[in-house]
Every structure is written in C-alpha cells, then in structure tokens.
Amino acid sequence: MTKLETALAGAKGLAADLKTFSLDTDDQTAKQMFNSLASNAENMAQMLENRVNYLKNQEPQYDQQQ
C-alpha cells in the first residue's frame, strides 16, 4: 500500500469515527461539530481517492506497486 492509499484509508477512518462521535453524544453543539468535521474528512477522502484513481489510470506502474 502506498503512502497516498494509507492517507486515504486514514481519512475514511477519521470520517467514520467522527460520525460515531456525533451519534454518541446528546450535546447538540458537539453533534454539529462532529458532523461538520466528518463532512470535511469525507471531502478530503474523496479528493485523495480521486488522486489515487488518477495515478492508477495514468501511471500503470503505480497500480503494480501493491
């Protein structure tokens, strides 16, 4: 797994954790904060995933590193 794919997995994991934190609290301010942070992490993950896919399509040797 490349560093970029590791970062992607981390961003996805972070988004999932933040969603869980949101569900686990009754504090509406905290819930809103966690949801906002989860959305940011999901956006980051999508951008990283787009980059990974681009590299796999443009640089075949990248996909073979696994």
GROMACS .gro file of N, CA, C and O in nm:
model
  264
    1MET      N    1   0.086  -0.118   0.000
    1MET     CA    2   0.000   0.000   0.000
    1MET      C    3   0.090   0.124   0.000
    1MET      O    4   0.187   0.132   0.073
    2THR      N    5   0.054   0.220  -0.082
    2THR     CA    6   0.134   0.341  -0.091
    2THR      C    7   0.098   0.439   0.020
    2THR      O    8  -0.005   0.425   0.087
    3LYS      N    9   0.181   0.538   0.037
    3LYS     CA   10   0.153   0.642   0.138
    3LYS      C   11   0.021   0.713   0.109
    3LYS      O   12  -0.054   0.745   0.200
    4LEU      N   13  -0.006   0.735  -0.019
    4LEU     CA   14  -0.131   0.802  -0.057
    4LEU      C   15  -0.252   0.716  -0.021
    4LEU      O   16  -0.351   0.767   0.032
    5GLU      N   17  -0.242   0.587  -0.045
    5GLU     CA   18  -0.353   0.498  -0.009
    5GLU      C   19  -0.367   0.486   0.143
    5GLU      O   20  -0.479   0.474   0.194
    6THR      N   21  -0.256   0.494   0.214
    6THR     CA   22  -0.261   0.494   0.360
    6THR      C   23  -0.332   0.620   0.410
    6THR      O   24  -0.415   0.614   0.502
    7ALA      N   25  -0.302   0.733   0.349
    7ALA     CA   26  -0.368   0.859   0.386
    7ALA      C   27  -0.518   0.850   0.356
    7ALA      O   28  -0.601   0.898   0.435
    8LEU      N   29  -0.553   0.790   0.243
    8LEU     CA   30  -0.694   0.774   0.207
    8LEU      C   31  -0.766   0.689   0.311
    8LEU      O   32  -0.875   0.726   0.358
    9ALA      N   33  -0.707   0.578   0.349
    9ALA     CA   34  -0.769   0.492   0.450
    9ALA      C   35  -0.783   0.567   0.583
    9ALA      O   36  -0.886   0.554   0.651
   10GLY      N   37  -0.684   0.646   0.617
   10GLY     CA   38  -0.691   0.725   0.741
   10GLY      C   39  -0.803   0.827   0.738
   10GLY      O   40  -0.876   0.844   0.836
   11ALA      N   41  -0.821   0.894   0.624
   11ALA     CA   42  -0.927   0.994   0.611
   11ALA      C   43  -1.064   0.928   0.620
   11ALA      O   44  -1.156   0.981   0.685
   12LYS      N   45  -1.079   0.812   0.558
   12LYS     CA   46  -1.207   0.740   0.566
   12LYS      C   47  -1.235   0.694   0.709
   12LYS      O   48  -1.347   0.704   0.757
   13GLY      N   49  -1.131   0.647   0.776
   13GLY     CA   50  -1.146   0.604   0.915
   13GLY      C   51  -1.181   0.721   1.006
   13GLY      O   52  -1.266   0.708   1.095
   14LEU      N   53  -1.117   0.834   0.983
   14LEU     CA   54  -1.146   0.953   1.062
   14LEU      C   55  -1.291   0.996   1.044
   14LEU      O   56  -1.360   1.027   1.142
   15ALA      N   57  -1.338   0.997   0.920
   15ALA     CA   58  -1.477   1.036   0.893
   15ALA      C   59  -1.573   0.943   0.966
   15ALA      O   60  -1.671   0.989   1.028
   16ALA      N   61  -1.546   0.814   0.963
   16ALA     CA   62  -1.632   0.717   1.032
   16ALA      C   63  -1.630   0.739   1.183
   16ALA      O   64  -1.735   0.735   1.249
   17ASP      N   65  -1.512   0.763   1.240
   17ASP     CA   66  -1.502   0.788   1.384
   17ASP      C   67  -1.581   0.912   1.423
   17ASP      O   68  -1.652   0.913   1.524
   18LEU      N   69  -1.569   1.018   1.344
   18LEU     CA   70  -1.638   1.142   1.376
   18LEU      C   71  -1.789   1.125   1.369
   18LEU      O   72  -1.863   1.181   1.451
   19LYS      N   73  -1.837   1.047   1.273
   19LYS     CA   74  -1.981   1.020   1.265
   19LYS      C   75  -2.028   0.944   1.389
   19LYS      O   76  -2.134   0.972   1.444
   20THR      N   77  -1.945   0.850   1.433
   20THR     CA   78  -1.978   0.774   1.554
   20THR      C   79  -1.983   0.866   1.676
   20THR      O   80  -2.074   0.856   1.758
   21PHE      N   81  -1.885   0.956   1.686
   21PHE     CA   82  -1.885   1.051   1.798
   21PHE      C   83  -2.013   1.134   1.797
   21PHE      O   84  -2.071   1.161   1.902
   22SER      N   85  -2.057   1.174   1.678
   22SER     CA   86  -2.179   1.253   1.666
   22SER      C   87  -2.300   1.175   1.717
   22SER      O   88  -2.386   1.231   1.786
   23LEU      N   89  -2.304   1.048   1.682
   23LEU     CA   90  -2.418   0.964   1.726
   23LEU      C   91  -2.413   0.935   1.876
   23LEU      O   92  -2.517   0.912   1.937
   24ASP      N   93  -2.294   0.938   1.933
   24ASP     CA   94  -2.276   0.901   2.073
   24ASP      C   95  -2.300   1.015   2.172
   24ASP      O   96  -2.295   0.992   2.292
   25THR      N   97  -2.326   1.135   2.121
   25THR     CA   98  -2.345   1.247   2.213
   25THR      C   99  -2.485   1.305   2.201
   25THR      O  100  -2.545   1.302   2.094
   26ASP      N  101  -2.533   1.357   2.313
   26ASP     CA  102  -2.662   1.427   2.314
   26ASP      C  103  -2.641   1.579   2.309
   26ASP      O  104  -2.737   1.654   2.294
   27ASP      N  105  -2.517   1.621   2.322
   27ASP     CA  106  -2.484   1.763   2.318
   27ASP      C  107  -2.495   1.811   2.172
   27ASP      O  108  -2.417   1.769   2.086
   28GLN      N  109  -2.592   1.897   2.146
   28GLN     CA  110  -2.618   1.939   2.008
   28GLN      C  111  -2.502   2.019   1.947
   28GLN      O  112  -2.476   2.008   1.827
   29THR      N  113  -2.431   2.094   2.029
   29THR     CA  114  -2.315   2.168   1.979
   29THR      C  115  -2.205   2.072   1.936
   29THR      O  116  -2.147   2.086   1.829
   30ALA      N  117  -2.179   1.973   2.019
   30ALA     CA  118  -2.077   1.873   1.987
   30ALA      C  119  -2.121   1.791   1.865
   30ALA      O  120  -2.040   1.763   1.776
   31LYS      N  121  -2.248   1.756   1.859
   31LYS     CA  122  -2.300   1.678   1.747
   31LYS      C  123  -2.279   1.754   1.615
   31LYS      O  124  -2.234   1.697   1.516
   32GLN      N  125  -2.309   1.883   1.617
   32GLN     CA  126  -2.292   1.965   1.497
   32GLN      C  127  -2.143   1.974   1.459
   32GLN      O  128  -2.108   1.964   1.342
   33MET      N  129  -2.057   1.991   1.558
   33MET     CA  130  -1.914   1.998   1.532
   33MET      C  131  -1.864   1.867   1.471
   33MET      O  132  -1.793   1.868   1.370
   34PHE      N  133  -1.901   1.753   1.530
   34PHE     CA  134  -1.857   1.625   1.478
   34PHE      C  135  -1.907   1.601   1.336
   34PHE      O  136  -1.835   1.549   1.251
   35ASN      N  137  -2.032   1.639   1.309
   35ASN     CA  138  -2.087   1.622   1.174
   35ASN      C  139  -2.012   1.710   1.074
   35ASN      O  140  -1.986   1.667   0.961
   36SER      N  141  -1.980   1.830   1.113
   36SER     CA  142  -1.906   1.920   1.026
   36SER      C  143  -1.766   1.865   0.997
   36SER      O  144  -1.720   1.863   0.883
   37LEU      N  145  -1.699   1.818   1.100
   37LEU     CA  146  -1.566   1.761   1.083
   37LEU      C  147  -1.572   1.633   0.999
   37LEU      O  148  -1.483   1.609   0.916
   38ALA      N  149  -1.677   1.552   1.018
   38ALA     CA  150  -1.693   1.430   0.938
   38ALA      C  151  -1.710   1.466   0.790
   38ALA      O  152  -1.652   1.401   0.702
   39SER      N  153  -1.786   1.571   0.764
   39SER     CA  154  -1.805   1.615   0.626
   39SER      C  155  -1.673   1.660   0.564
   39SER      O  156  -1.642   1.626   0.449
   40ASN      N  157  -1.594   1.734   0.641
   40ASN     CA  158  -1.462   1.776   0.592
   40ASN      C  159  -1.373   1.656   0.564
   40ASN      O  160  -1.303   1.652   0.462
   41ALA      N  161  -1.374   1.557   0.651
   41ALA     CA  162  -1.292   1.438   0.632
   41ALA      C  163  -1.339   1.358   0.511
   41ALA      O  164  -1.258   1.304   0.436
   42GLU      N  165  -1.471   1.352   0.488
   42GLU     CA  166  -1.523   1.283   0.370
   42GLU      C  167  -1.480   1.354   0.242
   42GLU      O  168  -1.445   1.289   0.143
   43ASN      N  169  -1.483   1.486   0.244
   43ASN     CA  170  -1.437   1.563   0.128
   43ASN      C  171  -1.289   1.537   0.102
   43ASN      O  172  -1.246   1.520  -0.013
   44MET      N  173  -1.211   1.534   0.207
   44MET     CA  174  -1.068   1.506   0.195
   44MET      C  175  -1.047   1.365   0.138
   44MET      O  176  -0.965   1.346   0.048
   45ALA      N  177  -1.122   1.269   0.189
   45ALA     CA  178  -1.110   1.132   0.141
   45ALA      C  179  -1.146   1.123  -0.007
   45ALA      O  180  -1.079   1.053  -0.084
   46GLN      N  181  -1.250   1.195  -0.049
   46GLN     CA  182  -1.290   1.192  -0.189
   46GLN      C  183  -1.181   1.250  -0.279
   46GLN      O  184  -1.151   1.196  -0.386
   47MET      N  185  -1.119   1.358  -0.236
   47MET     CA  186  -1.011   1.418  -0.313
   47MET      C  187  -0.891   1.322  -0.323
   47MET      O  188  -0.831   1.307  -0.429
   48LEU      N  189  -0.858   1.257  -0.212
   48LEU     CA  190  -0.748   1.161  -0.213
   48LEU      C  191  -0.781   1.041  -0.302
   48LEU      O  192  -0.695   0.993  -0.377
   49GLU      N  193  -0.905   0.995  -0.295
   49GLU     CA  194  -0.946   0.882  -0.378
   49GLU      C  195  -0.939   0.917  -0.527
   49GLU      O  196  -0.895   0.837  -0.609
   50ASN      N  197  -0.980   1.039  -0.560
   50ASN     CA  198  -0.969   1.085  -0.699
   50ASN      C  199  -0.823   1.083  -0.744
   50ASN      O  200  -0.794   1.044  -0.857
   51ARG      N  201  -0.734   1.124  -0.657
   51ARG     CA  202  -0.591   1.126  -0.692
   51ARG      C  203  -0.537   0.984  -0.710
   51ARG      O  204  -0.463   0.956  -0.804
   52VAL      N  205  -0.575   0.894  -0.620
   52VAL     CA  206  -0.532   0.755  -0.632
   52VAL      C  207  -0.580   0.696  -0.765
   52VAL      O  208  -0.503   0.632  -0.837
   53ASN      N  209  -0.707   0.719  -0.797
   53ASN     CA  210  -0.761   0.667  -0.922
   53ASN      C  211  -0.691   0.728  -1.043
   53ASN      O  212  -0.663   0.658  -1.141
   54TYR      N  213  -0.662   0.855  -1.037
   54TYR     CA  214  -0.591   0.921  -1.146
   54TYR      C  215  -0.454   0.857  -1.167
   54TYR      O  216  -0.414   0.825  -1.279
   55LEU      N  217  -0.383   0.838  -1.057
   55LEU     CA  218  -0.249   0.779  -1.068
   55LEU      C  219  -0.255   0.638  -1.124
   55LEU      O  220  -0.171   0.599  -1.205
   56LYS      N  221  -0.354   0.560  -1.082
   56LYS     CA  222  -0.367   0.424  -1.132
   56LYS      C  223  -0.396   0.422  -1.282
   56LYS      O  224  -0.350   0.332  -1.352
   57ASN      N  225  -0.471   0.520  -1.330
   57ASN     CA  226  -0.503   0.527  -1.473
   57ASN      C  227  -0.388   0.584  -1.555
   57ASN      O  228  -0.365   0.541  -1.668
   58GLN      N  229  -0.317   0.680  -1.501
   58GLN     CA  230  -0.212   0.749  -1.576
   58GLN      C  231  -0.075   0.684  -1.564
   58GLN      O  232   0.009   0.699  -1.652
   59GLU      N  233  -0.055   0.615  -1.454
   59GLU     CA  234   0.077   0.556  -1.429
   59GLU      C  235   0.059   0.409  -1.389
   59GLU      O  236   0.049   0.377  -1.271
   60PRO      N  237   0.054   0.321  -1.489
   60PRO     CA  238   0.027   0.179  -1.461
   60PRO      C  239   0.122   0.118  -1.358
   60PRO      O  240   0.082   0.031  -1.282
   61GLN      N  241   0.244   0.165  -1.354
   61GLN     CA  242   0.339   0.110  -1.257
   61GLN      C  243   0.296   0.139  -1.114
   61GLN      O  244   0.327   0.066  -1.022
   62TYR      N  245   0.220   0.246  -1.094
   62TYR     CA  246   0.170   0.280  -0.961
   62TYR      C  247   0.079   0.169  -0.908
   62TYR      O  248   0.088   0.128  -0.795
   63ASP      N  249  -0.009   0.121  -0.996
   63ASP     CA  250  -0.105   0.017  -0.956
   63ASP      C  251  -0.034  -0.116  -0.930
   63ASP      O  252  -0.083  -0.198  -0.856
   64GLN      N  253   0.081  -0.137  -0.990
   64GLN     CA  254   0.153  -0.262  -0.975
   64GLN      C  255   0.241  -0.266  -0.851
   64GLN      O  256   0.300  -0.368  -0.819
   65GLN      N  257   0.249  -0.155  -0.778
   65GLN     CA  258   0.333  -0.149  -0.659
   65GLN      C  259   0.275  -0.229  -0.543
   65GLN      O  260   0.341  -0.253  -0.446
   66GLN      N  261   0.152  -0.268  -0.556
   66GLN     CA  262   0.086  -0.336  -0.445
   66GLN      C  263   0.124  -0.481  -0.435
   66GLN      O  264   0.155  -0.550  -0.521
   0.00000   0.00000   0.00000
